[in-house]
Amino acid sequence: MSSSLPGTPRADGFRMPGEHEPQQAVLMAWPERADNWREAAGPAQRAFAAVAAAIAAATPVIMCISAAQRESARALLPAGVTLLEIPCNDSWMRDIGPTYVVNSQGEKRGIDWGFNAWGGEVNGLYPDWSLDAAMAASVLAARGEGRYRAPLVLEGGSIHVDGQGTCITTAECLLHPGRNPQLDQSAIGALLKDYLNVDKIIWLPRGLHNDETDGHVDNILHIAGPGEVLLTWCDDPVDPVFEICRECLAALELETDARGRRFTVHKLPMPGPLLLQPEEAAGIAPSGGMSRMAGERLAGSYANFLITNQRVVFPLLDPRHDDDARDILQAVFPQHQVVGVPGREILLGGGNIHCITQQIPL
């Protein structure tokens, strides 16, 4: 493991680009955990391969794998996908991979956040996360890129940035006692400003209902570009998401971004409610930390998509709403090709397309 750099990205003139900015590649990690992915991860592997293929048509994909999974990954993935042998405990690259920052000369470095399986001793999802915690440093070492070790437990799915000084997050996640109980909101905000090189943090109250990440922002909202966001929206007053999305909208309407712009908010329909089916639950190995019970509500969201070079890859989750979600995304991204990929098998593991990807900027 390479030693970490002194200083901070902000002090060194590095910033985290917005997801809508040009990308060199997209990182992913191959699923194999039988207590999270049903039928020994077979359906999930096919779903990850389909996502990788959709991204690879626009942007190179680097898939991290364990040695034991090399043959199965190679058989399912497009030939152009690069395999990088770095094992993980589970496959949420957004949360375990490096968050990249760049400077005006085009140099890239990565932030290595602390990782504790979404809550550590308080409410972490599995007891051993050592491989996941090492992923960011391992990727950066393999690629020969500098590494900032941030003094903060944080997952990449808990932050969105616009590349122009604004970060959007949720208080539910970043202030959860399972992350950084020694730090208050002001201290966490100051670290985000130093490591992402942003000037303003917008705190949404809560994330999506029943999201076992404690409400990651990327499962309820996505930044389309400066001053423009997409927000999951629910019109059923008896659904918990009804109040959550209205709280988020109210918070956005009270704020401007770092450059003083009011937000344009596009409402994405909420799929479902989607429930874990008995036959799906039956194929998942028992686990102490992760609840995978038949009838449990899944935290499904069309906001959990990836923007990559001239392409938007989003999850197909509900035939009643898939086309509406596609139309909204196409209207927001008129210069992009909007591609839907079946997302239910990924959702069964607790997230979706944005959660399993991490972009490397140009």
mmCIF file of C-alpha atoms in Angstrom:
data_model
loop_
_atom_site.group_PDB
_atom_site.id
_atom_site.type_symbol
_atom_site.label_atom_id
_atom_site.label_comp_id
_atom_site.label_asym_id
_atom_site.label_seq_id
_atom_site.Cartn_x
_atom_site.Cartn_y
_atom_site.Cartn_z
ATOM 1 C CA MET A 1 0.000 0.000 0.000
ATOM 2 C CA SER A 2 1.384 3.398 -0.980
ATOM 3 C CA SER A 3 1.864 6.062 1.658
ATOM 4 C CA SER A 4 -0.697 8.831 1.791
ATOM 5 C CA LEU A 5 0.033 12.346 0.604
ATOM 6 C CA PRO A 6 0.419 15.197 3.088
ATOM 7 C CA GLY A 7 -2.039 18.069 2.953
ATOM 8 C CA THR A 8 -5.508 18.087 1.398
ATOM 9 C CA PRO A 9 -6.878 18.273 -2.143
ATOM 10 C CA ARG A 10 -8.103 21.814 -1.536
ATOM 11 C CA ALA A 11 -4.711 22.999 -0.344
ATOM 12 C CA ASP A 12 -3.068 21.319 -3.335
ATOM 13 C CA GLY A 13 -5.471 22.735 -5.929
ATOM 14 C CA PHE A 14 -7.442 19.542 -6.613
ATOM 15 C CA ARG A 15 -11.247 19.260 -6.832
ATOM 16 C CA MET A 16 -13.764 16.484 -7.321
ATOM 17 C CA PRO A 17 -15.303 16.852 -10.805
ATOM 18 C CA GLY A 18 -19.032 16.481 -11.354
ATOM 19 C CA GLU A 19 -20.188 13.145 -12.742
ATOM 20 C CA HIS A 20 -21.334 14.939 -15.901
ATOM 21 C CA GLU A 21 -17.725 15.892 -16.720
ATOM 22 C CA PRO A 22 -15.574 13.757 -19.092
ATOM 23 C CA GLN A 23 -14.392 10.402 -17.793
ATOM 24 C CA GLN A 24 -11.358 8.232 -18.497
ATOM 25 C CA ALA A 25 -12.877 4.999 -17.160
ATOM 26 C CA VAL A 26 -15.402 3.517 -14.732
ATOM 27 C CA LEU A 27 -14.435 1.212 -11.863
ATOM 28 C CA MET A 28 -16.575 -1.743 -10.786
ATOM 29 C CA ALA A 29 -16.116 -4.811 -8.540
ATOM 30 C CA TRP A 30 -17.382 -8.340 -9.249
ATOM 31 C CA PRO A 31 -20.050 -9.699 -6.871
ATOM 32 C CA GLU A 32 -19.664 -13.088 -5.210
ATOM 33 C CA ARG A 33 -20.958 -12.790 -1.639
ATOM 34 C CA ALA A 34 -23.586 -15.517 -1.148
ATOM 35 C CA ASP A 35 -25.205 -13.880 1.888
ATOM 36 C CA ASN A 36 -26.007 -10.781 -0.160
ATOM 37 C CA TRP A 37 -26.466 -12.051 -3.710
ATOM 38 C CA ARG A 38 -28.863 -14.916 -4.310
ATOM 39 C CA GLU A 39 -27.964 -18.228 -5.896
ATOM 40 C CA ALA A 40 -24.252 -17.779 -5.158
ATOM 41 C CA ALA A 41 -24.321 -14.402 -6.962
ATOM 42 C CA GLY A 42 -25.030 -15.897 -10.395
ATOM 43 C CA PRO A 43 -27.956 -13.581 -11.290
ATOM 44 C CA ALA A 44 -26.087 -10.585 -9.855
ATOM 45 C CA GLN A 45 -22.998 -11.374 -11.911
ATOM 46 C CA ARG A 46 -25.090 -11.396 -15.078
ATOM 47 C CA ALA A 47 -26.645 -8.073 -14.046
ATOM 48 C CA PHE A 48 -23.242 -6.513 -13.317
ATOM 49 C CA ALA A 49 -21.997 -7.764 -16.686
ATOM 50 C CA ALA A 50 -24.951 -6.091 -18.418
ATOM 51 C CA VAL A 51 -24.200 -2.808 -16.645
ATOM 52 C CA ALA A 52 -20.520 -3.091 -17.573
ATOM 53 C CA ALA A 53 -21.445 -3.701 -21.216
ATOM 54 C CA ALA A 54 -23.750 -0.664 -21.270
ATOM 55 C CA ILE A 55 -21.016 1.551 -19.826
ATOM 56 C CA ALA A 56 -18.225 0.071 -21.966
ATOM 57 C CA ALA A 57 -19.978 1.222 -25.132
ATOM 58 C CA ALA A 58 -19.123 4.775 -24.051
ATOM 59 C CA THR A 59 -16.351 4.527 -21.441
ATOM 60 C CA PRO A 60 -13.708 1.886 -20.617
ATOM 61 C CA VAL A 61 -14.586 -0.328 -17.645
ATOM 62 C CA ILE A 62 -12.128 -1.713 -15.078
ATOM 63 C CA MET A 63 -13.560 -4.628 -13.085
ATOM 64 C CA CYS A 64 -11.895 -5.592 -9.813
ATOM 65 C CA ILE A 65 -12.091 -9.334 -9.179
ATOM 66 C CA SER A 66 -10.845 -12.005 -6.812
ATOM 67 C CA ALA A 67 -8.534 -14.681 -8.219
ATOM 68 C CA ALA A 68 -11.253 -17.298 -7.746
ATOM 69 C CA GLN A 69 -13.695 -15.344 -9.918
ATOM 70 C CA ARG A 70 -11.397 -14.550 -12.847
ATOM 71 C CA GLU A 71 -12.784 -17.208 -15.183
ATOM 72 C CA SER A 72 -16.457 -16.552 -14.435
ATOM 73 C CA ALA A 73 -15.965 -12.795 -14.821
ATOM 74 C CA ARG A 74 -14.069 -13.155 -18.081
ATOM 75 C CA ALA A 75 -16.748 -15.468 -19.492
ATOM 76 C CA LEU A 76 -19.579 -13.009 -18.774
ATOM 77 C CA LEU A 77 -17.937 -9.648 -19.407
ATOM 78 C CA PRO A 78 -17.283 -7.978 -22.770
ATOM 79 C CA ALA A 79 -13.754 -8.594 -24.034
ATOM 80 C CA GLY A 80 -12.870 -4.917 -23.703
ATOM 81 C CA VAL A 81 -13.452 -4.820 -19.939
ATOM 82 C CA THR A 82 -10.129 -4.795 -18.053
ATOM 83 C CA LEU A 83 -9.826 -7.211 -15.125
ATOM 84 C CA LEU A 84 -7.846 -6.012 -12.112
ATOM 85 C CA GLU A 85 -7.149 -8.602 -9.425
ATOM 86 C CA ILE A 86 -8.090 -6.825 -6.204
ATOM 87 C CA PRO A 87 -10.507 -8.763 -3.968
ATOM 88 C CA CYS A 88 -13.255 -7.168 -1.875
ATOM 89 C CA ASN A 89 -15.731 -8.208 0.804
ATOM 90 C CA ASP A 90 -18.633 -6.979 -1.314
ATOM 91 C CA SER A 91 -18.935 -5.153 -4.585
ATOM 92 C CA TRP A 92 -20.148 -1.578 -3.957
ATOM 93 C CA MET A 93 -17.390 0.265 -5.775
ATOM 94 C CA ARG A 94 -19.002 3.674 -5.259
ATOM 95 C CA ASP A 95 -18.510 3.233 -1.522
ATOM 96 C CA ILE A 96 -15.201 1.371 -1.331
ATOM 97 C CA GLY A 97 -13.302 2.747 -4.317
ATOM 98 C CA PRO A 98 -11.325 5.982 -4.443
ATOM 99 C CA THR A 99 -13.075 9.297 -4.956
ATOM 100 C CA TYR A 100 -11.041 11.014 -7.662
ATOM 101 C CA VAL A 101 -9.923 14.622 -7.644
ATOM 102 C CA VAL A 102 -8.164 16.533 -10.443
ATOM 103 C CA ASN A 103 -6.215 19.759 -10.871
ATOM 104 C CA SER A 104 -6.129 22.259 -13.706
ATOM 105 C CA GLN A 105 -3.181 20.421 -15.317
ATOM 106 C CA GLY A 106 -5.209 17.216 -15.585
ATOM 107 C CA GLU A 107 -3.365 15.351 -12.820
ATOM 108 C CA LYS A 108 -5.488 12.811 -10.932
ATOM 109 C CA ARG A 109 -5.306 11.742 -7.321
ATOM 110 C CA GLY A 110 -7.674 9.666 -5.210
ATOM 111 C CA ILE A 111 -9.300 10.090 -1.803
ATOM 112 C CA ASP A 112 -9.211 7.020 0.417
ATOM 113 C CA TRP A 113 -12.066 7.466 2.889
ATOM 114 C CA GLY A 114 -12.467 5.382 6.002
ATOM 115 C CA PHE A 115 -14.876 2.484 5.440
ATOM 116 C CA ASN A 116 -16.683 0.431 8.097
ATOM 117 C CA ALA A 117 -19.425 -1.478 6.223
ATOM 118 C CA TRP A 118 -22.045 1.253 6.667
ATOM 119 C CA GLY A 119 -21.933 1.584 10.418
ATOM 120 C CA GLY A 120 -19.164 -0.445 12.022
ATOM 121 C CA GLU A 121 -19.956 -1.763 15.479
ATOM 122 C CA VAL A 122 -23.174 0.286 15.603
ATOM 123 C CA ASN A 123 -25.017 -1.097 12.582
ATOM 124 C CA GLY A 124 -22.461 -2.359 10.044
ATOM 125 C CA LEU A 125 -23.722 -4.919 7.564
ATOM 126 C CA TYR A 126 -20.935 -7.493 7.995
ATOM 127 C CA PRO A 127 -18.202 -8.054 10.598
ATOM 128 C CA ASP A 128 -15.134 -8.187 8.337
ATOM 129 C CA TRP A 129 -14.714 -5.290 5.916
ATOM 130 C CA SER A 130 -10.914 -5.332 5.735
ATOM 131 C CA LEU A 131 -10.733 -5.973 1.982
ATOM 132 C CA ASP A 132 -13.300 -3.264 1.256
ATOM 133 C CA ALA A 133 -11.403 -0.814 3.470
ATOM 134 C CA ALA A 134 -8.222 -1.517 1.476
ATOM 135 C CA MET A 135 -9.833 -1.206 -1.977
ATOM 136 C CA ALA A 136 -9.235 2.496 -2.612
ATOM 137 C CA ALA A 137 -5.554 2.313 -1.654
ATOM 138 C CA SER A 138 -5.095 -0.866 -3.712
ATOM 139 C CA VAL A 139 -6.653 0.664 -6.836
ATOM 140 C CA LEU A 140 -4.569 3.821 -6.536
ATOM 141 C CA ALA A 141 -1.377 1.810 -5.985
ATOM 142 C CA ALA A 142 -2.135 -0.402 -9.002
ATOM 143 C CA ARG A 143 -2.678 2.678 -11.160
ATOM 144 C CA GLY A 144 0.277 4.618 -9.771
ATOM 145 C CA GLU A 145 -1.865 7.508 -8.539
ATOM 146 C CA GLY A 146 -1.393 9.640 -5.423
ATOM 147 C CA ARG A 147 -3.582 8.956 -2.404
ATOM 148 C CA TYR A 148 -5.100 11.241 0.189
ATOM 149 C CA ARG A 149 -6.143 9.397 3.337
ATOM 150 C CA ALA A 150 -9.143 11.304 4.702
ATOM 151 C CA PRO A 151 -9.770 11.319 8.475
ATOM 152 C CA LEU A 152 -13.435 10.571 7.915
ATOM 153 C CA VAL A 153 -15.583 7.458 7.610
ATOM 154 C CA LEU A 154 -17.563 8.097 4.443
ATOM 155 C CA GLU A 155 -18.935 6.194 1.457
ATOM 156 C CA GLY A 156 -18.921 7.645 -2.047
ATOM 157 C CA GLY A 157 -22.663 7.116 -2.367
ATOM 158 C CA SER A 158 -23.277 9.590 0.446
ATOM 159 C CA ILE A 159 -22.049 12.609 -1.569
ATOM 160 C CA HIS A 160 -22.859 14.267 -4.866
ATOM 161 C CA VAL A 161 -20.936 17.251 -6.244
ATOM 162 C CA ASP A 162 -21.542 19.610 -9.157
ATOM 163 C CA GLY A 163 -17.842 20.232 -9.876
ATOM 164 C CA GLN A 164 -18.372 23.948 -9.235
ATOM 165 C CA GLY A 165 -18.156 24.131 -5.467
ATOM 166 C CA THR A 166 -21.370 22.444 -4.301
ATOM 167 C CA CYS A 167 -21.804 19.174 -2.413
ATOM 168 C CA ILE A 168 -25.189 17.652 -1.590
ATOM 169 C CA THR A 169 -25.469 15.023 1.134
ATOM 170 C CA THR A 170 -27.924 13.767 3.765
ATOM 171 C CA ALA A 171 -27.789 14.444 7.482
ATOM 172 C CA GLU A 172 -29.319 11.005 8.101
ATOM 173 C CA CYS A 173 -26.182 9.299 6.773
ATOM 174 C CA LEU A 174 -23.247 11.571 7.559
ATOM 175 C CA LEU A 175 -24.454 12.320 11.090
ATOM 176 C CA HIS A 176 -25.284 8.697 11.887
ATOM 177 C CA PRO A 177 -23.521 7.474 15.068
ATOM 178 C CA GLY A 178 -22.090 4.541 13.118
ATOM 179 C CA ARG A 179 -19.860 6.838 11.021
ATOM 180 C CA ASN A 180 -18.064 9.653 12.858
ATOM 181 C CA PRO A 181 -19.608 10.079 16.319
ATOM 182 C CA GLN A 182 -16.650 12.203 17.451
ATOM 183 C CA LEU A 183 -17.403 14.856 14.803
ATOM 184 C CA ASP A 184 -20.348 17.244 14.640
ATOM 185 C CA GLN A 185 -22.008 18.533 11.471
ATOM 186 C CA SER A 186 -19.716 21.561 11.271
ATOM 187 C CA ALA A 187 -16.554 19.456 11.548
ATOM 188 C CA ILE A 188 -17.762 16.965 8.934
ATOM 189 C CA GLY A 189 -18.689 19.820 6.610
ATOM 190 C CA ALA A 190 -15.236 21.343 7.006
ATOM 191 C CA LEU A 191 -13.563 18.049 6.073
ATOM 192 C CA LEU A 192 -15.798 17.694 3.003
ATOM 193 C CA LYS A 193 -14.791 21.184 1.910
ATOM 194 C CA ASP A 194 -11.100 20.357 2.326
ATOM 195 C CA TYR A 195 -11.169 16.974 0.605
ATOM 196 C CA LEU A 196 -13.692 17.629 -2.203
ATOM 197 C CA ASN A 197 -12.639 21.269 -2.625
ATOM 198 C CA VAL A 198 -16.195 22.564 -2.352
ATOM 199 C CA ASP A 199 -17.464 25.812 -0.849
ATOM 200 C CA LYS A 200 -20.982 24.838 0.118
ATOM 201 C CA ILE A 201 -22.599 21.745 1.645
ATOM 202 C CA ILE A 202 -26.334 21.285 1.224
ATOM 203 C CA TRP A 203 -27.739 18.921 3.830
ATOM 204 C CA LEU A 204 -30.904 17.077 2.872
ATOM 205 C CA PRO A 205 -32.658 15.706 5.970
ATOM 206 C CA ARG A 206 -33.129 12.077 4.950
ATOM 207 C CA GLY A 207 -32.524 9.572 2.179
ATOM 208 C CA LEU A 208 -34.827 6.908 0.809
ATOM 209 C CA HIS A 209 -37.009 4.850 3.153
ATOM 210 C CA ASN A 210 -35.508 1.527 4.304
ATOM 211 C CA ASP A 211 -32.126 2.242 2.722
ATOM 212 C CA GLU A 212 -29.630 0.161 4.724
ATOM 213 C CA THR A 213 -26.853 2.652 3.942
ATOM 214 C CA ASP A 214 -28.589 5.026 6.390
ATOM 215 C CA GLY A 215 -29.916 7.158 3.571
ATOM 216 C CA HIS A 216 -27.247 7.689 0.917
ATOM 217 C CA VAL A 217 -27.966 10.759 -1.173
ATOM 218 C CA ASP A 218 -27.349 8.865 -4.433
ATOM 219 C CA ASN A 219 -30.439 6.730 -3.853
ATOM 220 C CA ILE A 220 -32.827 9.685 -3.682
ATOM 221 C CA LEU A 221 -31.179 12.480 -5.695
ATOM 222 C CA HIS A 222 -28.740 12.912 -8.566
ATOM 223 C CA ILE A 223 -26.969 16.042 -9.755
ATOM 224 C CA ALA A 224 -27.465 16.423 -13.497
ATOM 225 C CA GLY A 225 -25.200 19.445 -13.759
ATOM 226 C CA PRO A 226 -24.674 22.822 -12.102
ATOM 227 C CA GLY A 227 -27.951 24.058 -10.632
ATOM 228 C CA GLU A 228 -29.927 21.033 -11.820
ATOM 229 C CA VAL A 229 -30.950 17.905 -9.911
ATOM 230 C CA LEU A 230 -33.270 14.919 -10.219
ATOM 231 C CA LEU A 231 -35.227 13.939 -7.108
ATOM 232 C CA THR A 232 -37.187 10.754 -6.389
ATOM 233 C CA TRP A 233 -40.844 11.687 -6.006
ATOM 234 C CA CYS A 234 -43.789 9.891 -4.417
ATOM 235 C CA ASP A 235 -47.413 11.051 -4.548
ATOM 236 C CA ASP A 236 -48.891 8.433 -2.211
ATOM 237 C CA PRO A 237 -49.518 10.191 1.142
ATOM 238 C CA VAL A 238 -49.425 6.945 3.121
ATOM 239 C CA ASP A 239 -45.965 6.034 1.780
ATOM 240 C CA PRO A 240 -43.021 7.135 3.988
ATOM 241 C CA VAL A 241 -41.256 8.493 0.902
ATOM 242 C CA PHE A 242 -44.083 11.035 0.462
ATOM 243 C CA GLU A 243 -42.777 13.093 3.408
ATOM 244 C CA ILE A 244 -39.109 12.364 2.737
ATOM 245 C CA CYS A 245 -39.105 13.706 -0.813
ATOM 246 C CA ARG A 246 -41.043 16.802 0.225
ATOM 247 C CA GLU A 247 -38.499 17.477 2.976
ATOM 248 C CA CYS A 248 -35.743 17.198 0.379
ATOM 249 C CA LEU A 249 -37.544 19.527 -2.032
ATOM 250 C CA ALA A 250 -38.116 22.083 0.723
ATOM 251 C CA ALA A 251 -34.415 21.987 1.631
ATOM 252 C CA LEU A 252 -33.412 22.515 -2.010
ATOM 253 C CA GLU A 253 -35.889 25.374 -2.464
ATOM 254 C CA LEU A 254 -34.380 27.203 0.516
ATOM 255 C CA GLU A 255 -30.845 26.951 -0.895
ATOM 256 C CA THR A 256 -28.726 28.143 -3.769
ATOM 257 C CA ASP A 257 -25.643 26.350 -5.014
ATOM 258 C CA ALA A 258 -22.111 27.577 -4.343
ATOM 259 C CA ARG A 259 -22.385 30.074 -7.197
ATOM 260 C CA GLY A 260 -25.757 31.478 -6.141
ATOM 261 C CA ARG A 261 -27.980 29.574 -8.565
ATOM 262 C CA ARG A 262 -31.426 28.338 -7.589
ATOM 263 C CA PHE A 263 -31.978 24.660 -8.243
ATOM 264 C CA THR A 264 -34.038 23.293 -11.081
ATOM 265 C CA VAL A 265 -35.573 20.114 -9.649
ATOM 266 C CA HIS A 266 -36.823 17.341 -11.939
ATOM 267 C CA LYS A 267 -39.074 14.787 -10.252
ATOM 268 C CA LEU A 268 -38.399 11.121 -10.977
ATOM 269 C CA PRO A 269 -41.226 8.648 -10.302
ATOM 270 C CA MET A 270 -40.686 6.180 -7.508
ATOM 271 C CA PRO A 271 -40.817 2.532 -8.620
ATOM 272 C CA GLY A 272 -42.993 0.113 -6.721
ATOM 273 C CA PRO A 273 -43.111 -0.063 -3.764
ATOM 274 C CA LEU A 274 -40.936 -3.072 -4.526
ATOM 275 C CA LEU A 275 -40.811 -6.035 -2.138
ATOM 276 C CA LEU A 276 -38.380 -8.938 -1.741
ATOM 277 C CA GLN A 277 -40.181 -12.019 -3.070
ATOM 278 C CA PRO A 278 -40.108 -15.379 -1.224
ATOM 279 C CA GLU A 279 -38.285 -17.157 -4.057
ATOM 280 C CA GLU A 280 -35.644 -14.413 -4.080
ATOM 281 C CA ALA A 281 -35.142 -14.515 -0.313
ATOM 282 C CA ALA A 282 -34.850 -18.305 -0.404
ATOM 283 C CA GLY A 283 -31.716 -18.097 -2.553
ATOM 284 C CA ILE A 284 -29.758 -15.851 -0.170
ATOM 285 C CA ALA A 285 -27.460 -17.393 2.444
ATOM 286 C CA PRO A 286 -28.277 -16.339 6.025
ATOM 287 C CA SER A 287 -26.372 -13.352 7.390
ATOM 288 C CA GLY A 288 -26.042 -11.767 10.808
ATOM 289 C CA GLY A 289 -25.905 -8.162 9.639
ATOM 290 C CA MET A 290 -28.003 -7.926 6.492
ATOM 291 C CA SER A 291 -31.766 -8.375 6.625
ATOM 292 C CA ARG A 292 -32.964 -10.309 3.599
ATOM 293 C CA MET A 293 -36.503 -11.410 4.510
ATOM 294 C CA ALA A 294 -39.398 -12.101 2.142
ATOM 295 C CA GLY A 295 -41.804 -9.176 2.063
ATOM 296 C CA GLU A 296 -39.150 -6.634 3.045
ATOM 297 C CA ARG A 297 -39.355 -3.358 1.150
ATOM 298 C CA LEU A 298 -36.488 -2.714 -1.258
ATOM 299 C CA ALA A 299 -34.982 0.775 -1.537
ATOM 300 C CA GLY A 300 -35.591 1.055 -5.280
ATOM 301 C CA SER A 301 -34.887 4.344 -7.045
ATOM 302 C CA TYR A 302 -34.413 5.580 -10.592
ATOM 303 C CA ALA A 303 -32.088 8.280 -9.189
ATOM 304 C CA ASN A 304 -29.462 5.551 -8.757
ATOM 305 C CA PHE A 305 -28.103 5.911 -12.305
ATOM 306 C CA LEU A 306 -24.660 6.661 -13.747
ATOM 307 C CA ILE A 307 -23.758 9.557 -16.003
ATOM 308 C CA THR A 308 -20.811 8.683 -18.204
ATOM 309 C CA ASN A 309 -19.447 10.027 -21.503
ATOM 310 C CA GLN A 310 -22.535 10.990 -23.562
ATOM 311 C CA ARG A 311 -24.436 8.112 -21.984
ATOM 312 C CA VAL A 312 -26.772 7.695 -19.004
ATOM 313 C CA VAL A 313 -27.167 4.138 -17.695
ATOM 314 C CA PHE A 314 -30.218 3.722 -15.464
ATOM 315 C CA PRO A 315 -31.937 0.769 -13.758
ATOM 316 C CA LEU A 316 -35.123 -0.779 -15.113
ATOM 317 C CA LEU A 317 -37.124 -1.519 -11.967
ATOM 318 C CA ASP A 318 -40.871 -1.329 -12.602
ATOM 319 C CA PRO A 319 -42.645 -1.726 -15.970
ATOM 320 C CA ARG A 320 -45.257 0.784 -14.799
ATOM 321 C CA HIS A 321 -42.655 3.559 -14.468
ATOM 322 C CA ASP A 322 -39.571 2.570 -16.505
ATOM 323 C CA ASP A 323 -40.645 4.460 -19.621
ATOM 324 C CA ASP A 324 -41.567 7.595 -17.672
ATOM 325 C CA ALA A 325 -38.172 7.548 -15.959
ATOM 326 C CA ARG A 326 -36.435 7.112 -19.318
ATOM 327 C CA ASP A 327 -38.373 10.031 -20.841
ATOM 328 C CA ILE A 328 -37.487 12.327 -17.934
ATOM 329 C CA LEU A 329 -33.813 11.367 -18.101
ATOM 330 C CA GLN A 330 -33.765 11.902 -21.872
ATOM 331 C CA ALA A 331 -35.301 15.363 -21.465
ATOM 332 C CA VAL A 332 -32.718 16.308 -18.814
ATOM 333 C CA PHE A 333 -29.838 14.821 -20.836
ATOM 334 C CA PRO A 334 -30.759 15.628 -24.466
ATOM 335 C CA GLN A 335 -27.173 15.117 -25.703
ATOM 336 C CA HIS A 336 -26.836 11.714 -24.031
ATOM 337 C CA GLN A 337 -27.971 8.266 -25.016
ATOM 338 C CA VAL A 338 -30.186 6.975 -22.189
ATOM 339 C CA VAL A 339 -29.804 3.219 -21.723
ATOM 340 C CA GLY A 340 -31.896 1.115 -19.346
ATOM 341 C CA VAL A 341 -30.447 -2.056 -17.799
ATOM 342 C CA PRO A 342 -32.471 -4.471 -15.625
ATOM 343 C CA GLY A 343 -31.685 -3.435 -12.068
ATOM 344 C CA ARG A 344 -33.674 -5.730 -9.792
ATOM 345 C CA GLU A 345 -30.871 -8.226 -9.102
ATOM 346 C CA ILE A 346 -28.618 -5.344 -8.048
ATOM 347 C CA LEU A 347 -31.413 -3.864 -5.941
ATOM 348 C CA LEU A 348 -31.783 -7.176 -4.088
ATOM 349 C CA GLY A 349 -28.252 -6.626 -2.756
ATOM 350 C CA GLY A 350 -29.083 -3.179 -1.403
ATOM 351 C CA GLY A 351 -28.287 -0.624 -4.106
ATOM 352 C CA ASN A 352 -28.165 -0.044 -7.834
ATOM 353 C CA ILE A 353 -26.146 1.132 -10.834
ATOM 354 C CA HIS A 354 -24.643 4.246 -9.232
ATOM 355 C CA CYS A 355 -23.674 2.221 -6.147
ATOM 356 C CA ILE A 356 -21.700 -0.374 -8.126
ATOM 357 C CA THR A 357 -19.743 2.126 -10.230
ATOM 358 C CA GLN A 358 -17.119 4.804 -9.568
ATOM 359 C CA GLN A 359 -15.974 7.112 -12.341
ATOM 360 C CA ILE A 360 -12.361 8.034 -13.006
ATOM 361 C CA PRO A 361 -12.311 11.546 -14.534
ATOM 362 C CA LEU A 362 -10.173 12.524 -17.493
#
